[in-house]
Backbone as numpy.savetxt, mean C-alpha at the origin, in Angstrom:
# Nx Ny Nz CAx CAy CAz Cx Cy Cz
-2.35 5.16 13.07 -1.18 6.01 12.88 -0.39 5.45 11.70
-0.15 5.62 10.64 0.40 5.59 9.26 1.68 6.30 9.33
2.32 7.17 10.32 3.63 7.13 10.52 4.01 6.45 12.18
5.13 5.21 11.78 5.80 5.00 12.96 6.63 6.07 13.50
7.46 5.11 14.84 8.56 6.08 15.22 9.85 5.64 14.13
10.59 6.89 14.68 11.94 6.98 13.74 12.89 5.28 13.48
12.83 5.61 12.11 13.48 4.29 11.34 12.56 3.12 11.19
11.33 3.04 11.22 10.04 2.23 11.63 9.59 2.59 10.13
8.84 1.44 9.38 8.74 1.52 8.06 7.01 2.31 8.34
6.56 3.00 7.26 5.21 3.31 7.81 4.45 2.40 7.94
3.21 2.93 8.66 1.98 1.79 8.34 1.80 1.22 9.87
1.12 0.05 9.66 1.34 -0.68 11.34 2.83 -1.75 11.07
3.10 -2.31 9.94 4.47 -2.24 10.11 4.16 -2.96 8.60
5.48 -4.42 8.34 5.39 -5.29 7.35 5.99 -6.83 7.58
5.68 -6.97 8.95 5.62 -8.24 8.71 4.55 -8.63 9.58
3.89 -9.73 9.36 2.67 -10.87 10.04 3.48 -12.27 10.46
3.10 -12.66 11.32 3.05 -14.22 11.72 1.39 -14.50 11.22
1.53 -15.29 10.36 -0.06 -16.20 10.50 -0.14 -16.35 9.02
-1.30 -16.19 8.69 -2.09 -16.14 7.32 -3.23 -15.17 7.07
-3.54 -14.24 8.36 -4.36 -13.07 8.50 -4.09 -11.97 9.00
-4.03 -10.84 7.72 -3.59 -9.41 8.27 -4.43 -8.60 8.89
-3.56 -8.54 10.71 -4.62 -7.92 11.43 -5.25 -6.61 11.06
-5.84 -5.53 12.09 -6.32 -4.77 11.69 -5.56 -3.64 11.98
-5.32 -2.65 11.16 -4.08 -1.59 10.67 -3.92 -0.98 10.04
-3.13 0.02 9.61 -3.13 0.39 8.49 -1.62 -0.31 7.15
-2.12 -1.12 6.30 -0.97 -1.59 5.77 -0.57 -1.08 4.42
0.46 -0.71 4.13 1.16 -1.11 2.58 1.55 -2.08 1.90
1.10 -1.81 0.35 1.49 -3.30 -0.40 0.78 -2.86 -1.74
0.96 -4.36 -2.31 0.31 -4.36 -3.74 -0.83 -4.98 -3.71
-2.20 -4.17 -4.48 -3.07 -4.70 -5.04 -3.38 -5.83 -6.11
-2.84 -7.13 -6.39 -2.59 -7.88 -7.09 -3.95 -8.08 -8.03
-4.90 -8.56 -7.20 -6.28 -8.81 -7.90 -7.29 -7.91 -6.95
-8.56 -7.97 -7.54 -9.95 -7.62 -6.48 -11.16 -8.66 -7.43
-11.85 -8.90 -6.63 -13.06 -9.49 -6.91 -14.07 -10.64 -6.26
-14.76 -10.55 -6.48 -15.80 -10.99 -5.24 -15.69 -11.08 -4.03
-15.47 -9.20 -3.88 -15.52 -8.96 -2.66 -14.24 -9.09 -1.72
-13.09 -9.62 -2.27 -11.60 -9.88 -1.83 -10.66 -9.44 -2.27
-9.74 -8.45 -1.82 -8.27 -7.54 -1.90 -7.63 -9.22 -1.82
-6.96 -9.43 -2.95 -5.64 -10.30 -2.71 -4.40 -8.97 -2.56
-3.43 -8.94 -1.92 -2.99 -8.12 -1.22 -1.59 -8.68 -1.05
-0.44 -7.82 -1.86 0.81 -8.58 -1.35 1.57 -7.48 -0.27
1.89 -7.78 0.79 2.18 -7.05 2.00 3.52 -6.49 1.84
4.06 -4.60 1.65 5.44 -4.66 1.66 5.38 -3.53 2.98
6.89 -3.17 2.67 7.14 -2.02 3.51 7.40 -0.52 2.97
7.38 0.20 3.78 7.36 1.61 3.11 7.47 2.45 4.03
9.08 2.87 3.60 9.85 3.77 4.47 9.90 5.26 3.83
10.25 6.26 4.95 10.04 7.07 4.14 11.18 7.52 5.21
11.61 9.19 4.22 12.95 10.27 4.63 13.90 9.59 5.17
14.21 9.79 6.89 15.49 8.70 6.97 15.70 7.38 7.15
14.36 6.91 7.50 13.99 5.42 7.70 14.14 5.05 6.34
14.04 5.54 5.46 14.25 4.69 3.94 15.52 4.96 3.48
16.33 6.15 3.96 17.76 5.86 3.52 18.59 4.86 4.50
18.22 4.69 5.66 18.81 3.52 6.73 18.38 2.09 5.80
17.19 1.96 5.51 16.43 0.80 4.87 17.38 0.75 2.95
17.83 1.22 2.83 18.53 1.59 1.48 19.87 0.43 1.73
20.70 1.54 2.46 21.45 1.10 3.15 21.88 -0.10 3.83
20.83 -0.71 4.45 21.03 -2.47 5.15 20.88 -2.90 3.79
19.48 -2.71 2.76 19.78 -3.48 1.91 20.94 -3.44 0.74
21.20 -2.46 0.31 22.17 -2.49 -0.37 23.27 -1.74 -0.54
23.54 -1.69 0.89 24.85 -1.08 1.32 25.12 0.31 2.03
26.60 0.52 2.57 26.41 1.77 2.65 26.57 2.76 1.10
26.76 3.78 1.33 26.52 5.08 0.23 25.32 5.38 -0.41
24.29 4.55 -0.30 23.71 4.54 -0.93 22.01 5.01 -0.51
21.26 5.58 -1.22 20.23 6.19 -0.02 19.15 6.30 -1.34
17.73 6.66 -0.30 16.60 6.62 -1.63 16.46 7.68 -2.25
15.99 7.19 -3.22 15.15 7.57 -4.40 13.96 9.08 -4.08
13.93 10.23 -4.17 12.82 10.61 -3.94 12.22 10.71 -2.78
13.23 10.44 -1.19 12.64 10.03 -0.54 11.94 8.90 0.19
11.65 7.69 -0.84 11.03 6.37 0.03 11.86 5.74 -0.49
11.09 4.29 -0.01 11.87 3.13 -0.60 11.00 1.99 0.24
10.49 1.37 -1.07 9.53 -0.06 -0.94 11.11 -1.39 -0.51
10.24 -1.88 0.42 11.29 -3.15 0.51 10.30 -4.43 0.09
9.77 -5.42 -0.51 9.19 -6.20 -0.66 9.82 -7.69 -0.93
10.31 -7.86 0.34 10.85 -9.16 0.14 10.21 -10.53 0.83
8.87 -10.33 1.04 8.12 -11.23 1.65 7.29 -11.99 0.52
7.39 -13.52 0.13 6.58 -13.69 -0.71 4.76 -14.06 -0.43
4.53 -13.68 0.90 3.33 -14.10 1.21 2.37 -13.00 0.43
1.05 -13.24 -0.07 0.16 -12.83 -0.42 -1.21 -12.98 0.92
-2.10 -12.10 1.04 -3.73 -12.18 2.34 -4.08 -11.89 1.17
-5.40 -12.39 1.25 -6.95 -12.67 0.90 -7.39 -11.86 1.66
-8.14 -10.46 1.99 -8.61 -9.42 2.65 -10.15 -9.10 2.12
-11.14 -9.52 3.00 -12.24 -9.21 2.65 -12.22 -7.82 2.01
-13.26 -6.97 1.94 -13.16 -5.89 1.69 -15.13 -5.53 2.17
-15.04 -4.64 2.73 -16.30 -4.18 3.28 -17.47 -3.55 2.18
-18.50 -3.73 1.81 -19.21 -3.45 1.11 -19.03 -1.68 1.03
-18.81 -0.88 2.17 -19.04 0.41 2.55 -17.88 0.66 2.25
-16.81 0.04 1.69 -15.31 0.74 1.77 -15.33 1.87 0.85
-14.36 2.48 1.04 -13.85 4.06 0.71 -12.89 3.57 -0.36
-12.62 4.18 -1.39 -11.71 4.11 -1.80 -11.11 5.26 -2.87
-9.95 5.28 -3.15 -9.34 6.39 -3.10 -8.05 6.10 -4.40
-8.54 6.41 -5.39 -7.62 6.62 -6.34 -6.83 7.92 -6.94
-5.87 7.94 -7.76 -5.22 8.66 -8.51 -5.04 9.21 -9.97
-5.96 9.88 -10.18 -6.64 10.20 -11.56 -5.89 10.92 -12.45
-5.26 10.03 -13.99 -4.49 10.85 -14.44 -4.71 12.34 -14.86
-6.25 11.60 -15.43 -6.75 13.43 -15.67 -6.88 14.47 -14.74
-6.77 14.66 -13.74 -6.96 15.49 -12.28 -5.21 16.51 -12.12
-5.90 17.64 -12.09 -4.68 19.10 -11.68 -4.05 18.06 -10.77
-4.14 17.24 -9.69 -2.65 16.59 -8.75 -2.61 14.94 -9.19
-1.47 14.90 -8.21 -1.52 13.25 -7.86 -1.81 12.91 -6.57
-3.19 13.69 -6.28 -3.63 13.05 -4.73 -4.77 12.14 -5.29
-5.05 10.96 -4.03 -5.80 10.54 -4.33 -7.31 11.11 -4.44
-7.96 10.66 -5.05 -9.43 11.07 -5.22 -10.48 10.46 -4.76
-11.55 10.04 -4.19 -12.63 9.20 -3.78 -13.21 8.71 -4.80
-13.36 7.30 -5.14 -14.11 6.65 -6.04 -15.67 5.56 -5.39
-16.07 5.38 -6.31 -17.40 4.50 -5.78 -16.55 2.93 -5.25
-16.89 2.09 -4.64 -15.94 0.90 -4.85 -16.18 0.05 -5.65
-17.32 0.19 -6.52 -17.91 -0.72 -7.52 -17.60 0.06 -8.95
-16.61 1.09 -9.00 -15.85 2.17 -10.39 -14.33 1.54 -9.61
-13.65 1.40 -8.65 -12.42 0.80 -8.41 -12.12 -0.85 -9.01
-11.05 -1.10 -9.81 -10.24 0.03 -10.64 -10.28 1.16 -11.54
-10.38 1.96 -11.13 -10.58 3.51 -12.16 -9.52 3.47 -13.66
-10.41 3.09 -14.56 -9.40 2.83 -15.88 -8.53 3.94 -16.09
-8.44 5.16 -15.20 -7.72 6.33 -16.18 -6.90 6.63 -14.66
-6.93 5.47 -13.90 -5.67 5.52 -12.91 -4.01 6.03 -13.03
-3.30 6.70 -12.31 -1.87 6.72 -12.57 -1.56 5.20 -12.88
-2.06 4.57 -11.46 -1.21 2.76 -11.44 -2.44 1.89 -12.23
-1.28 1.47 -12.62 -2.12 -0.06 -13.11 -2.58 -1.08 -12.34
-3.78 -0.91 -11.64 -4.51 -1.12 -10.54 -5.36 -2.41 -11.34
-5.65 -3.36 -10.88 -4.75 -4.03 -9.65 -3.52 -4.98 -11.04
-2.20 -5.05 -9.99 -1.34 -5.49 -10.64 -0.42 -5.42 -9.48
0.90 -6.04 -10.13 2.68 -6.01 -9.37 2.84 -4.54 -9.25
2.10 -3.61 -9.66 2.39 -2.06 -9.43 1.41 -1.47 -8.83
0.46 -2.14 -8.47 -0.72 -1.29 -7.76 -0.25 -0.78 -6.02
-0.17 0.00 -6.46 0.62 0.36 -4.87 -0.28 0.86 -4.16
-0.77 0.31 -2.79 -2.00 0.96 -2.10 -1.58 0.99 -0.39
-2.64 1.37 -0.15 -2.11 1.49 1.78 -3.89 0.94 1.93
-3.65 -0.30 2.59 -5.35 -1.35 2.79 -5.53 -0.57 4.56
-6.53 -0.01 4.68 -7.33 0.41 6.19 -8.24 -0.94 6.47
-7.54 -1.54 7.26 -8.69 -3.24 7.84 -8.58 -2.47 9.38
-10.06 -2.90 9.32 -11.10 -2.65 11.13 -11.87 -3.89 11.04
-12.25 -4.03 12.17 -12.96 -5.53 11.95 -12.67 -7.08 11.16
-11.67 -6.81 10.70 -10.95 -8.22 9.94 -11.44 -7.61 8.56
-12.01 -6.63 7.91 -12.07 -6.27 6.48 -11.27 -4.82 6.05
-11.31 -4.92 4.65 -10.57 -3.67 4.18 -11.59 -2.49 4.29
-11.68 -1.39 4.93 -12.80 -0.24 4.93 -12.07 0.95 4.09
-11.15 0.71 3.88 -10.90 1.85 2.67 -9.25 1.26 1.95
-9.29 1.62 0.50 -8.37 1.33 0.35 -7.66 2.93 -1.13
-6.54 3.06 -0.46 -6.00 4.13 -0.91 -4.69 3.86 -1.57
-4.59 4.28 -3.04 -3.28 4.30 -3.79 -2.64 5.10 -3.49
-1.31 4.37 -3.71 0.03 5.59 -3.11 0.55 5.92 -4.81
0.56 7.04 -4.93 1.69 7.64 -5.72 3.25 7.20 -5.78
3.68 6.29 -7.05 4.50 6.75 -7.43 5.35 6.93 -8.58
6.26 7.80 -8.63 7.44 8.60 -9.86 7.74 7.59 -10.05
Protein backbone atom coordinates (compact mmCIF):
# COMPACT_ATOMS: atom_id res chain seq x y z
CA UNK A 1 0.00 0.00 0.00
CA UNK A 2 1.92 3.26 -1.20
CA UNK A 3 -0.77 5.41 0.39
CA UNK A 4 -0.90 5.53 4.29
CA UNK A 5 -3.66 6.66 6.53
CA UNK A 6 -4.39 10.38 6.85
CA UNK A 7 -1.29 12.62 7.71
CA UNK A 8 1.03 9.37 7.28
CA UNK A 9 3.86 10.20 4.78
CA UNK A 10 3.39 7.70 1.73
CA UNK A 11 5.11 4.56 1.25
CA UNK A 12 5.62 2.02 4.23
CA UNK A 13 6.79 5.05 6.00
CA UNK A 14 10.52 6.94 6.52
CA UNK A 15 12.10 5.98 9.19
CA UNK A 16 14.20 2.46 10.00
CA UNK A 17 15.89 1.38 13.18
CA UNK A 18 18.89 -0.75 11.94
CA UNK A 19 21.06 -0.62 8.86
CA UNK A 20 18.49 -2.72 6.63
CA UNK A 21 15.48 -1.47 4.77
CA UNK A 22 12.81 -3.88 5.35
CA UNK A 23 10.55 -4.99 2.80
CA UNK A 24 8.01 -2.16 1.49
CA UNK A 25 7.37 0.10 -0.52
CA UNK A 26 9.92 3.12 0.06
CA UNK A 27 10.77 6.72 -1.10
CA UNK A 28 14.07 8.36 -1.52
CA UNK A 29 17.02 9.12 -3.62
CA UNK A 30 18.80 7.04 -6.00
CA UNK A 31 22.36 8.15 -5.19
CA UNK A 32 24.44 5.47 -7.10
CA UNK A 33 23.59 1.83 -8.82
CA UNK A 34 26.07 -0.72 -9.63
CA UNK A 35 27.02 -4.10 -9.16
CA UNK A 36 23.92 -5.04 -8.58
CA UNK A 37 23.27 -2.43 -5.47
CA UNK A 38 20.63 0.65 -5.12
CA UNK A 39 22.67 2.88 -2.66
CA UNK A 40 19.46 4.51 -1.60
CA UNK A 41 18.99 7.62 0.58
CA UNK A 42 15.61 7.07 2.51
CA UNK A 43 13.09 10.26 2.62
CA UNK A 44 9.57 10.97 3.14
CA UNK A 45 6.80 11.85 0.90
CA UNK A 46 3.73 13.42 1.81
CA UNK A 47 1.21 14.21 -0.21
CA UNK A 48 -2.33 16.75 -0.22
CA UNK A 49 -2.94 17.31 3.48
CA UNK A 50 -0.35 15.22 5.04
CA UNK A 51 2.22 17.44 3.26
CA UNK A 52 0.68 20.71 4.15
CA UNK A 53 0.56 19.45 8.06
CA UNK A 54 4.33 18.18 7.23
CA UNK A 55 5.04 21.90 5.75
CA UNK A 56 3.82 23.28 8.60
CA UNK A 57 5.70 21.34 11.70
CA UNK A 58 8.58 22.00 9.61
CA UNK A 59 8.45 25.36 8.85
CA UNK A 60 5.75 26.80 10.50
CA UNK A 61 2.37 27.71 10.50
CA UNK A 62 1.00 29.60 7.13
CA UNK A 63 2.73 27.89 5.24
CA UNK A 64 1.74 24.75 3.04
CA UNK A 65 3.14 22.75 -0.12
CA UNK A 66 4.23 23.23 -3.16
CA UNK A 67 2.09 21.48 -5.85
CA UNK A 68 0.75 19.36 -3.48
CA UNK A 69 3.77 17.23 -1.85
CA UNK A 70 6.52 17.83 0.07
CA UNK A 71 9.83 15.67 0.48
CA UNK A 72 11.11 15.88 4.08
CA UNK A 73 14.69 14.41 4.03
CA UNK A 74 16.25 14.92 7.10
CA UNK A 75 17.75 11.57 7.81
CA UNK A 76 21.37 11.29 6.96
CA UNK A 77 21.44 7.51 6.69
CA UNK A 78 22.06 6.00 3.28
CA UNK A 79 20.97 1.37 2.59
CA UNK A 80 22.92 -0.53 0.28
CA UNK A 81 19.75 -2.43 -1.37
CA UNK A 82 20.45 -5.37 -3.39
CA UNK A 83 18.52 -5.14 -6.40
CA UNK A 84 17.03 -8.36 -8.03
CA UNK A 85 18.32 -9.43 -11.33
CA UNK A 86 14.40 -9.57 -12.57
CA UNK A 87 13.66 -6.05 -11.31
CA UNK A 88 11.21 -3.81 -13.12
CA UNK A 89 12.02 -0.65 -13.60
CA UNK A 90 10.33 2.32 -14.49
CA UNK A 91 11.49 5.57 -15.75
CA UNK A 92 10.46 9.03 -17.03
CA UNK A 93 11.22 9.78 -20.57
CA UNK A 94 11.74 13.24 -21.62
CA UNK A 95 10.88 12.43 -25.07
CA UNK A 96 7.43 10.63 -24.25
CA UNK A 97 3.65 12.65 -24.77
CA UNK A 98 3.59 12.34 -20.42
CA UNK A 99 5.53 12.30 -17.34
CA UNK A 100 4.49 8.80 -16.37
CA UNK A 101 6.81 6.47 -15.80
CA UNK A 102 7.74 4.07 -18.57
CA UNK A 103 9.23 0.39 -18.26
CA UNK A 104 12.86 0.11 -18.98
CA UNK A 105 15.23 -3.02 -19.29
CA UNK A 106 17.28 -2.83 -15.86
CA UNK A 107 20.50 -3.17 -17.63
CA UNK A 108 19.24 0.52 -20.02
CA UNK A 109 18.46 2.02 -16.19
CA UNK A 110 19.76 4.95 -15.99
CA UNK A 111 17.86 6.00 -19.14
CA UNK A 112 20.15 8.94 -20.46
CA UNK A 113 17.10 10.96 -21.79
CA UNK A 114 15.49 10.70 -18.20
CA UNK A 115 13.42 13.78 -16.70
CA UNK A 116 15.84 13.15 -13.35
CA UNK A 117 19.23 12.96 -13.24
CA UNK A 118 19.26 9.43 -12.28
CA UNK A 119 21.18 8.34 -10.15
CA UNK A 120 22.07 11.48 -8.14
CA UNK A 121 20.84 13.99 -4.95
CA UNK A 122 17.76 14.32 -7.42
CA UNK A 123 16.98 10.95 -8.45
CA UNK A 124 13.76 10.65 -6.89
CA UNK A 125 12.40 7.04 -6.88
CA UNK A 126 9.89 4.84 -4.82
CA UNK A 127 12.40 1.25 -4.24
CA UNK A 128 9.61 -2.04 -4.16
CA UNK A 129 11.98 -4.57 -1.74
CA UNK A 130 10.29 -8.30 -1.28
CA UNK A 131 12.60 -10.67 -0.08
CA UNK A 132 15.38 -8.26 1.28
CA UNK A 133 15.96 -6.98 -2.60
CA UNK A 134 14.76 -4.11 -4.76
CA UNK A 135 12.13 -5.89 -7.44
CA UNK A 136 11.22 -2.79 -9.07
CA UNK A 137 12.30 0.50 -8.90
CA UNK A 138 10.16 3.52 -10.07
CA UNK A 139 10.93 7.39 -10.54
CA UNK A 140 8.73 9.89 -9.13
CA UNK A 141 8.10 12.97 -11.08
CA UNK A 142 9.08 16.11 -10.16
CA UNK A 143 8.21 20.12 -11.20
Amino acid sequence: VVFGVAGDPNGSGCVVAGDVLPDGVWMGFAEAIGGGVITFDLACYFSGDAANAAVAADLGAGYEAEEGFYIRNQNPKVFAVRVASSASVYSIDTSGPTFFPEPYPLASWPNPSSWLPCPGESCAVWLYLNGGEATAIVEQFLP
